[in-house]
Amino acid sequence: MVAVKKGPATTEDTNKAASERKTTKPDMTRRVTSAEMARHCVEGDVWVAVQGKVYDVTPWLPHHPGGDLPLLSLAGQDVTDAFVAYHPASAWRVLDRYRVATLSDYAVSDVSSDYRRLVAEFAKAGLFDRKGHGCAASLCAMAALLAGAVWLVLATTSVAAHMAAAVMLGFLWMQSGFLGHDSGHYVVMRTGPLNRAVQLVAGNCVAGISIGWWKRNHNAHHIACNSLDHDPDVQHMPLFAVSPRLFASLTSAFYRRAMRFDAAARLLVSYQHWTFYPVMCVARVNLFAQSLLLLLVVSDADARVPGRLMELAGVAVFWVWYPWLVSRLPGGATERAAFVLLSFAVTGIQHVQFCLNHFSAGTYVGRPRGDDWFQKQTRGTLDVACPPWMDWFHGGLQFQVEHHLFPRLPRCHLRRVAPMVRDLCRKHGLPYQRCGFWEANARTLRDAAMQAREVTAAGGGGGSGPKPKNLVWEAVNTHG
C-alpha cells in the first residue's frame, strides 16, 4: 500500500510557504476569504479552517495521530464538521498554536448547525466517554475462542473437531476485527498505552493485520466516504467495480496508480456477481499483503507508521502461532488446507459486512469537500437492520450511518442515537438507507450484476446497455 500526497507542491510553492512561516508572526486580526484559503492546498502548504479560524497545519502533518491523508484530502477548506466528529475538546489546545487568520466569509449551513448541535449534546451527556464493557467482553470472547480452537487441534484427532476449531478461529478474527476497529477510533481502555496494547494484540498478534495499515486506510475511507478515486474501500479493480464510472480507468489518489479497466478487468468485472462471495472467502490474504507491504516495503517518507518495529513484532507473533497450529493437524496437507480455507471463509463474513455498508450506496468522483460532511456520510453508507441480540455478530457496524457521522461514539450507544439521526435526515431531506442483512446482500449482488451487465452489453467495453426488466434474471444470466 502506497499512500498519496494530495496535490504535490512544487519546490517554489513549498519554499515560499516555509519562508512565510519563518518570517511572519501569526496575526490574529488577519482576515482571509475562502478563496484565498483554498490556494493553500498542496503538500508543503496546508491550511484548514475550524469554526471560522484559519490554521496553517503544515508543520503538524508528520505528527497528526490520524496520519497526513485526512489533512491533505481536505486542505484549503472549512473542516469543522470533520474536526468535531473526530476530535475531543482537548484537541483545540493543539490547534491554537497554528492559527494564522480568521475566515471573513465563514458561514454555517442548516445541516451542519444541526449536526454540531447533536455532537455537543452527545458530549454533554457523556456518551463519548462512557464506553460500556464491550472491550472486556470482546477480550474474554477472543480468549475463549482461541483457547477452544487450540484445545480442539491439540487434544483431539477428529477431523470434525478440527474443522470446528477452524470455525472458532474465523469468529475469533471477526471479534478481533471489531475490537481493533473500535480501539482505532476511540480509547477503549482507561489509558492510551493500554489502548495501544489492545490494538496490537487484537490486530497484529491475533489477526496478522497491521493496525497502522488499518488506521491509515480507514481514516482515508471515512474522510472520502465512497469517493471512487479517494476512498480505498471502494477501489477493488480489477476484481470489482462498484460503479460504471470506474470503467474510465480512474487514478487512485490513495494508491497513487491508475485503476486500469483493461482486458483482465473487463473479464473479471463481467463475472463479479458470481465471484463476490468466493473472493470474500479469501479476502484476508489481501489484508496480510497490504500490512506486510506497508511495514516492510513502504518507507516513512511515503507513509509514516508509528511504532513500526512494534507492529512488525506483533505481525510476527501471528505468523508464528497460526502456522504452528496448522502444522499440528495430523491429517496431512488436505486437512491443513481445508482448515486454513474454512477459517478464512468464516471470517469472510466480516468482509461481506464491510462491503454491504457501502457497495450499494451512493458514490462520487473527486476530492472530498469539507462543507458536506453530514450529506456525504449519509449518501455513502447503509445501515443493516438487526435485533439487539445480534449486535455481537455485526460488531456495531450495522449502524454504519451513525458510526460514520460520529466515529468516536462507542458502539454501545449507536442504537440509542439512530432515531435522532433518522429524524435529522428526514428534516433535511437526506437519505437514510437501512435494510435487513439478506436484503443488503441482494442489493449488493444486484448492483454488481448491473455493472457486469454494462460491461457485457457493450461487448466488454464498459458502455451502457438497455435497462433490465427483471433484475434477478439479469443477475443470473449476465453470462450464459
XYZ file of C-alpha atoms in Angstrom:
480
model
C 0.000 0.000 0.000
C 1.326 3.368 -1.014
C -0.469 6.485 0.128
C -0.841 9.613 -1.908
C 0.307 13.076 -1.007
C -2.654 15.093 -2.185
C -1.795 17.834 -4.622
C 2.026 17.655 -4.566
C 3.573 21.044 -4.084
C 6.170 22.444 -6.412
C 9.552 23.332 -4.913
C 8.721 27.002 -5.375
C 5.385 26.639 -3.527
C 6.953 24.722 -0.657
C 9.880 27.107 -0.224
C 7.595 30.148 -0.364
C 5.238 28.720 2.260
C 8.110 27.741 4.549
C 9.654 31.197 4.202
C 6.355 32.862 5.112
C 6.033 30.729 8.233
C 9.536 31.647 9.368
C 9.336 35.364 8.717
C 5.713 36.158 9.552
C 4.313 36.119 13.071
C 0.717 34.952 13.399
C -1.636 37.918 13.043
C -4.901 37.137 14.818
C -6.506 40.196 13.203
C -5.744 38.999 9.685
C -8.825 38.073 7.678
C -8.820 35.846 4.611
C -11.541 34.683 2.261
C -12.406 31.072 1.491
C -10.971 31.565 -1.985
C -7.657 32.732 -0.552
C -7.531 29.850 1.912
C -8.286 27.387 -0.900
C -4.948 28.254 -2.519
C -3.141 26.685 0.450
C -3.917 23.111 -0.540
C -0.630 21.492 -1.531
C 1.629 19.199 0.442
C 4.049 21.874 1.594
C 1.349 24.440 2.316
C -1.779 23.157 4.081
C -4.350 25.491 5.599
C -7.698 24.495 7.086
C -10.469 26.360 8.880
C -12.336 25.271 12.001
C -15.276 27.346 13.213
C -14.103 30.381 11.283
C -10.487 30.270 12.482
C -7.782 29.512 9.915
C -4.800 27.305 10.741
C -1.578 26.552 8.902
C -1.216 22.872 9.831
C 1.718 22.123 7.530
C 4.172 21.562 10.427
C 1.624 19.263 12.104
C 1.306 16.845 9.158
C 4.085 14.455 10.313
C 2.681 14.372 13.857
C -1.059 14.112 13.244
C -2.274 10.948 15.046
C -4.694 10.218 12.209
C -1.956 10.463 9.594
C -1.406 13.148 6.988
C -4.015 11.939 4.478
C -7.104 13.428 6.187
C -5.450 16.865 6.321
C -4.138 16.643 2.775
C -7.508 15.484 1.452
C -9.358 18.437 3.000
C -6.600 21.058 2.650
C -7.752 24.572 1.854
C -11.273 24.006 3.189
C -13.500 24.518 6.215
C -13.160 21.197 8.054
C -15.241 21.989 11.145
C -17.641 19.053 10.857
C -14.874 16.523 10.284
C -12.889 18.048 13.147
C -15.676 17.830 15.722
C -16.522 14.313 14.508
C -13.017 13.011 15.111
C -11.562 15.118 17.933
C -12.309 15.642 21.619
C -12.275 19.142 23.120
C -8.631 18.700 24.167
C -7.546 18.869 20.519
C -8.272 22.593 20.457
C -5.126 23.182 22.506
C -3.061 21.704 19.697
C -4.852 23.734 17.045
C -4.328 27.095 18.717
C -0.588 27.139 18.133
C -1.136 27.000 14.338
C -3.703 29.751 13.941
C -2.841 32.329 11.268
C -6.057 34.167 10.418
C -9.837 34.430 10.605
C -12.181 33.436 7.789
C -14.003 36.550 6.644
C -16.841 34.773 4.812
C -17.422 31.974 7.306
C -20.955 30.570 7.125
C -22.683 27.503 8.548
C -25.373 25.549 6.711
C -28.534 24.426 8.484
C -27.445 20.781 8.189
C -24.047 21.466 9.734
C -25.592 23.541 12.500
C -27.925 20.696 13.468
C -25.120 18.162 13.211
C -22.837 20.147 15.518
C -25.710 20.546 17.962
C -26.048 16.751 18.102
C -22.312 16.342 18.700
C -22.480 18.874 21.531
C -25.493 17.122 23.066
C -23.761 13.746 22.962
C -20.645 15.248 24.549
C -22.687 16.931 27.283
C -24.432 13.615 28.008
C -21.045 11.901 28.303
C -21.727 9.433 25.500
C -18.233 9.761 24.033
C -16.701 8.902 27.405
C -18.984 6.066 28.548
C -17.681 3.040 26.688
C -19.534 0.260 28.486
C -17.982 -3.174 28.907
C -17.688 -4.067 25.227
C -13.877 -4.257 25.260
C -13.765 -6.612 28.254
C -16.470 -8.814 26.750
C -14.652 -8.955 23.405
C -11.330 -9.844 25.002
C -12.963 -12.629 27.038
C -14.722 -13.984 23.952
C -11.487 -13.877 21.955
C -9.557 -15.689 24.696
C -12.242 -18.381 24.908
C -12.349 -18.867 21.134
C -8.573 -19.093 20.844
C -8.257 -21.487 23.793
C -11.060 -23.657 22.440
C -9.561 -23.823 18.951
C -6.107 -24.711 20.259
C -7.549 -27.413 22.526
C -9.578 -28.989 19.709
C -6.494 -29.147 17.481
C -4.079 -30.458 20.083
C -6.321 -32.716 22.186
C -8.465 -34.425 19.543
C -7.891 -36.456 16.399
C -11.350 -35.894 14.927
C -11.426 -34.081 11.599
C -14.836 -32.677 12.510
C -13.396 -31.254 15.742
C -10.539 -29.705 13.801
C -12.966 -28.075 11.363
C -14.907 -26.744 14.361
C -11.622 -25.227 15.554
C -11.263 -23.516 12.163
C -14.760 -22.070 12.542
C -13.833 -20.800 16.010
C -10.738 -19.100 14.604
C -12.891 -17.427 11.962
C -15.171 -15.979 14.618
C -12.107 -15.048 16.691
C -10.792 -12.945 13.818
C -14.200 -11.337 13.365
C -14.269 -10.261 17.002
C -10.656 -9.106 16.852
C -11.560 -7.023 13.805
C -14.431 -5.346 15.625
C -12.245 -4.653 18.663
C -9.358 -3.370 16.558
C -11.799 -1.112 14.727
C -13.168 0.307 17.977
C -9.737 0.858 19.510
C -8.626 2.679 16.366
C -11.477 5.182 16.638
C -11.517 5.856 20.369
C -9.745 4.805 23.562
C -11.458 1.586 24.667
C -9.207 1.195 27.714
C -8.504 3.502 30.645
C -5.216 4.794 29.242
C -3.608 5.389 25.870
C -0.825 2.803 26.353
C -3.368 0.119 27.275
C -5.419 1.056 24.227
C -2.315 0.701 22.065
C -1.686 -2.720 23.604
C -5.226 -3.808 22.717
C -4.697 -2.618 19.143
C -1.504 -4.612 18.753
C -2.919 -7.746 20.366
C -6.260 -7.707 18.525
C -4.905 -6.647 15.155
C -1.271 -7.641 14.771
C -0.812 -10.613 17.108
C -4.179 -12.341 16.805
C -5.197 -11.452 13.247
C -1.878 -10.751 11.492
C -3.093 -7.371 10.255
C -1.155 -4.167 10.923
C -3.207 -1.706 12.960
C -1.059 1.046 11.421
C -2.118 -0.024 7.933
C -5.734 -0.283 9.003
C -5.820 3.199 10.571
C -4.247 4.840 7.527
C -6.637 3.055 5.165
C -9.685 3.553 7.367
C -9.157 7.256 8.047
C -8.916 7.884 4.316
C -12.152 5.907 3.886
C -14.043 7.974 6.464
C -12.871 11.332 5.135
C -13.611 10.494 1.490
C -16.513 8.091 2.018
C -17.346 6.371 -1.302
C -15.232 8.666 -3.462
C -14.259 6.365 -6.311
C -10.796 7.892 -6.649
C -10.049 8.799 -2.999
C -11.681 6.090 -0.854
C -9.573 2.887 -0.840
C -12.524 0.848 0.431
C -14.310 1.101 -2.923
C -11.178 0.607 -5.044
C -11.066 -3.089 -5.870
C -10.137 -3.126 -9.531
C -9.613 -5.374 -11.386
C -11.822 -7.731 -9.331
C -14.821 -5.494 -8.622
C -16.315 -2.271 -9.929
C -18.913 -0.641 -7.692
C -19.779 1.973 -10.322
C -19.577 2.166 -14.137
C -17.536 5.341 -13.691
C -14.618 3.074 -12.793
C -14.668 1.896 -16.410
C -12.887 5.177 -17.238
C -9.652 3.910 -15.590
C -9.629 6.436 -12.762
C -6.439 7.196 -10.857
C -6.443 6.281 -7.168
C -5.319 9.212 -5.028
C -4.668 6.756 -2.198
C -2.580 4.146 -4.020
C -1.083 6.637 -6.485
C -1.727 4.491 -9.510
C -4.275 4.134 -12.287
C -7.053 1.614 -11.740
C -6.914 0.408 -15.309
C -10.034 -1.047 -16.861
C -8.104 -3.308 -19.208
C -8.963 -6.677 -20.747
C -8.373 -8.554 -17.489
C -10.569 -6.121 -15.538
C -13.331 -6.385 -18.150
C -13.340 -10.141 -17.841
C -13.290 -10.196 -14.040
C -15.868 -7.446 -13.600
C -18.242 -9.126 -16.040
C -18.403 -12.064 -13.619
C -18.202 -10.099 -10.373
C -21.692 -11.056 -9.210
C -20.525 -14.695 -9.281
C -17.078 -14.148 -7.787
C -18.105 -11.788 -4.963
C -18.574 -14.407 -2.235
C -15.652 -16.659 -3.276
C -13.311 -13.659 -3.188
C -14.651 -12.624 0.221
C -13.727 -16.109 1.499
C -10.035 -15.420 0.880
C -10.031 -11.624 1.274
C -7.772 -11.888 4.326
C -4.878 -12.676 2.003
C -5.105 -9.128 0.663
C -5.050 -7.696 4.198
C -1.952 -9.739 5.017
C -0.248 -8.490 1.858
C -1.193 -4.846 2.427
C 0.067 -4.991 6.015
C 3.405 -6.505 5.060
C 3.864 -4.065 2.177
C 3.362 -1.101 4.483
C 5.618 -2.417 7.237
C 8.409 -3.873 5.093
C 8.421 -2.006 1.767
C 6.926 1.466 2.175
C 9.294 3.971 3.757
C 8.414 6.553 6.401
C 8.859 9.204 3.736
C 5.821 7.809 1.905
C 3.752 6.614 4.873
C 4.728 7.251 8.468
C 3.998 4.218 10.668
C 4.251 4.983 14.399
C 5.890 2.085 16.229
C 6.833 0.262 13.037
C 9.121 -2.224 14.830
C 6.448 -2.999 17.408
C 3.932 -3.542 14.616
C 6.322 -5.895 12.855
C 6.865 -7.830 16.080
C 3.107 -8.193 16.536
C 2.587 -9.463 12.994
C 5.497 -11.868 13.503
C 3.685 -13.312 16.526
C 0.737 -14.178 14.293
C 2.975 -15.836 11.693
C 4.446 -17.985 14.444
C 1.344 -19.208 16.258
C -1.038 -19.711 13.324
C 1.285 -21.769 11.069
C 2.376 -23.737 14.160
C -1.247 -24.562 14.985
C -1.913 -25.632 11.390
C 1.203 -27.808 11.455
C -0.178 -29.729 14.456
C -3.084 -31.100 12.429
C -2.455 -34.823 11.885
C -4.350 -35.230 8.621
C -1.669 -34.017 6.248
C -1.843 -31.401 3.509
C -5.517 -31.958 2.666
C -6.781 -31.410 6.198
C -4.475 -28.445 6.716
C -5.608 -26.763 3.504
C -9.254 -27.325 4.464
C -8.571 -25.881 7.927
C -6.994 -22.715 6.523
C -9.695 -22.202 3.883
C -12.519 -22.756 6.351
C -11.074 -20.347 8.922
C -10.611 -17.724 6.194
C -14.103 -18.344 4.801
C -15.812 -17.873 8.159
C -14.106 -14.564 8.786
C -15.045 -13.706 5.201
C -18.484 -12.958 6.660
C -16.943 -9.827 8.114
C -15.558 -8.780 4.738
C -19.049 -9.183 3.303
C -20.406 -6.997 6.115
C -17.929 -4.259 5.267
C -18.985 -4.340 1.620
C -22.721 -4.315 2.340
C -22.374 -0.982 4.140
C -21.028 0.829 1.077
C -21.089 -1.090 -2.214
C -24.761 -0.356 -2.972
C -24.715 3.212 -1.591
C -24.043 6.424 -3.483
C -20.618 7.122 -4.977
C -18.917 10.154 -6.486
C -15.694 11.083 -8.238
C -13.358 13.735 -6.913
C -11.759 15.146 -3.839
C -13.911 15.189 -0.679
C -15.415 18.511 0.328
C -15.321 19.825 3.852
C -18.731 21.501 3.836
C -20.936 18.451 3.208
C -19.842 16.043 5.955
C -23.331 15.001 7.014
C -24.631 14.682 3.458
C -21.591 12.714 2.268
C -21.740 10.198 5.093
C -25.475 9.532 4.773
C -25.379 9.134 0.999
C -22.389 6.801 1.057
C -23.454 4.427 3.846
C -26.109 1.799 4.529
C -27.406 0.543 7.878
C -28.189 -3.147 8.330
C -31.257 -3.713 10.484
C -30.936 -6.390 13.154
C -32.354 -7.159 16.629
C -30.233 -6.248 19.673
C -29.338 -9.872 20.375
C -27.491 -9.983 17.045
C -25.281 -6.963 17.786
C -22.354 -9.282 18.604
C -22.484 -10.614 15.054
C -22.250 -7.185 13.422
C -19.912 -5.580 15.968
C -21.764 -2.259 15.891
C -21.068 -1.774 12.180
C -24.718 -2.434 11.349
C -25.178 1.199 12.419
C -22.865 2.386 9.684
C -24.580 5.728 9.113
C -24.332 6.608 12.794
C -20.761 5.346 13.038
C -19.630 7.438 10.077
C -21.269 10.547 11.476
C -19.913 10.010 14.995
C -16.777 7.824 14.680
C -15.744 8.484 18.304
C -19.057 7.235 19.665
C -18.714 3.821 21.379
C -20.732 1.112 19.685
C -22.908 0.579 22.772
C -24.598 3.954 22.073
C -25.171 3.640 18.326
C -28.607 2.029 18.616
C -29.667 4.795 21.023
C -28.714 7.680 18.711
C -30.060 6.111 15.490
C -33.566 7.659 15.829
C -32.013 11.118 16.224
C -30.003 10.639 13.041
C -33.094 9.435 11.163
C -35.030 12.494 12.302
C -32.253 14.821 11.162
C -32.099 13.135 7.757
C -35.875 13.464 7.417
C -35.745 17.140 8.408
C -33.208 17.991 5.708
C -34.474 15.634 3.002
C -31.387 13.419 3.091
C -31.363 9.661 2.542
C -31.250 7.300 5.496
C -30.580 3.921 3.940
C -31.458 0.877 6.035
C -32.431 -2.690 5.242
C -32.067 -6.219 6.589
C -28.945 -8.344 6.222
C -30.288 -10.534 3.431
C -31.768 -7.599 1.551
C -28.422 -5.797 1.814
C -26.761 -8.853 0.256
C -29.358 -8.848 -2.522
C -28.817 -5.138 -3.183
C -25.053 -5.613 -3.365
C -25.358 -8.542 -5.775
C -27.944 -6.709 -7.848
C -25.667 -3.697 -8.254
C -22.713 -5.977 -9.020
C -24.795 -7.677 -11.692
C -25.784 -4.311 -13.151
C -22.139 -3.254 -13.522
C -21.303 -6.652 -15.025
C -24.190 -6.318 -17.445
C -22.974 -2.911 -18.600
C -19.645 -4.486 -19.499
C -21.136 -7.415 -21.407
C -23.822 -5.284 -23.071
C -21.062 -3.207 -24.626
C -19.063 -6.232 -25.680
C -16.638 -5.794 -22.791
C -16.145 -2.114 -23.434
C -17.943 -0.691 -20.461
C -20.736 1.040 -22.360
C -24.345 1.298 -21.263
C -26.939 -1.146 -22.479
C -30.718 -1.223 -22.087
C -32.106 -1.412 -18.577
C -33.124 -4.922 -17.487
C -36.765 -5.739 -16.830
C -36.049 -8.453 -14.268
C -33.033 -7.868 -12.014
C -32.905 -11.425 -10.678
C -33.000 -12.910 -14.178
C -30.341 -10.458 -15.344
C -28.145 -11.220 -12.344
C -28.240 -14.956 -13.021
C -27.943 -14.676 -16.790
C -25.364 -11.944 -17.290
C -23.238 -14.741 -18.695
C -24.632 -17.896 -20.274
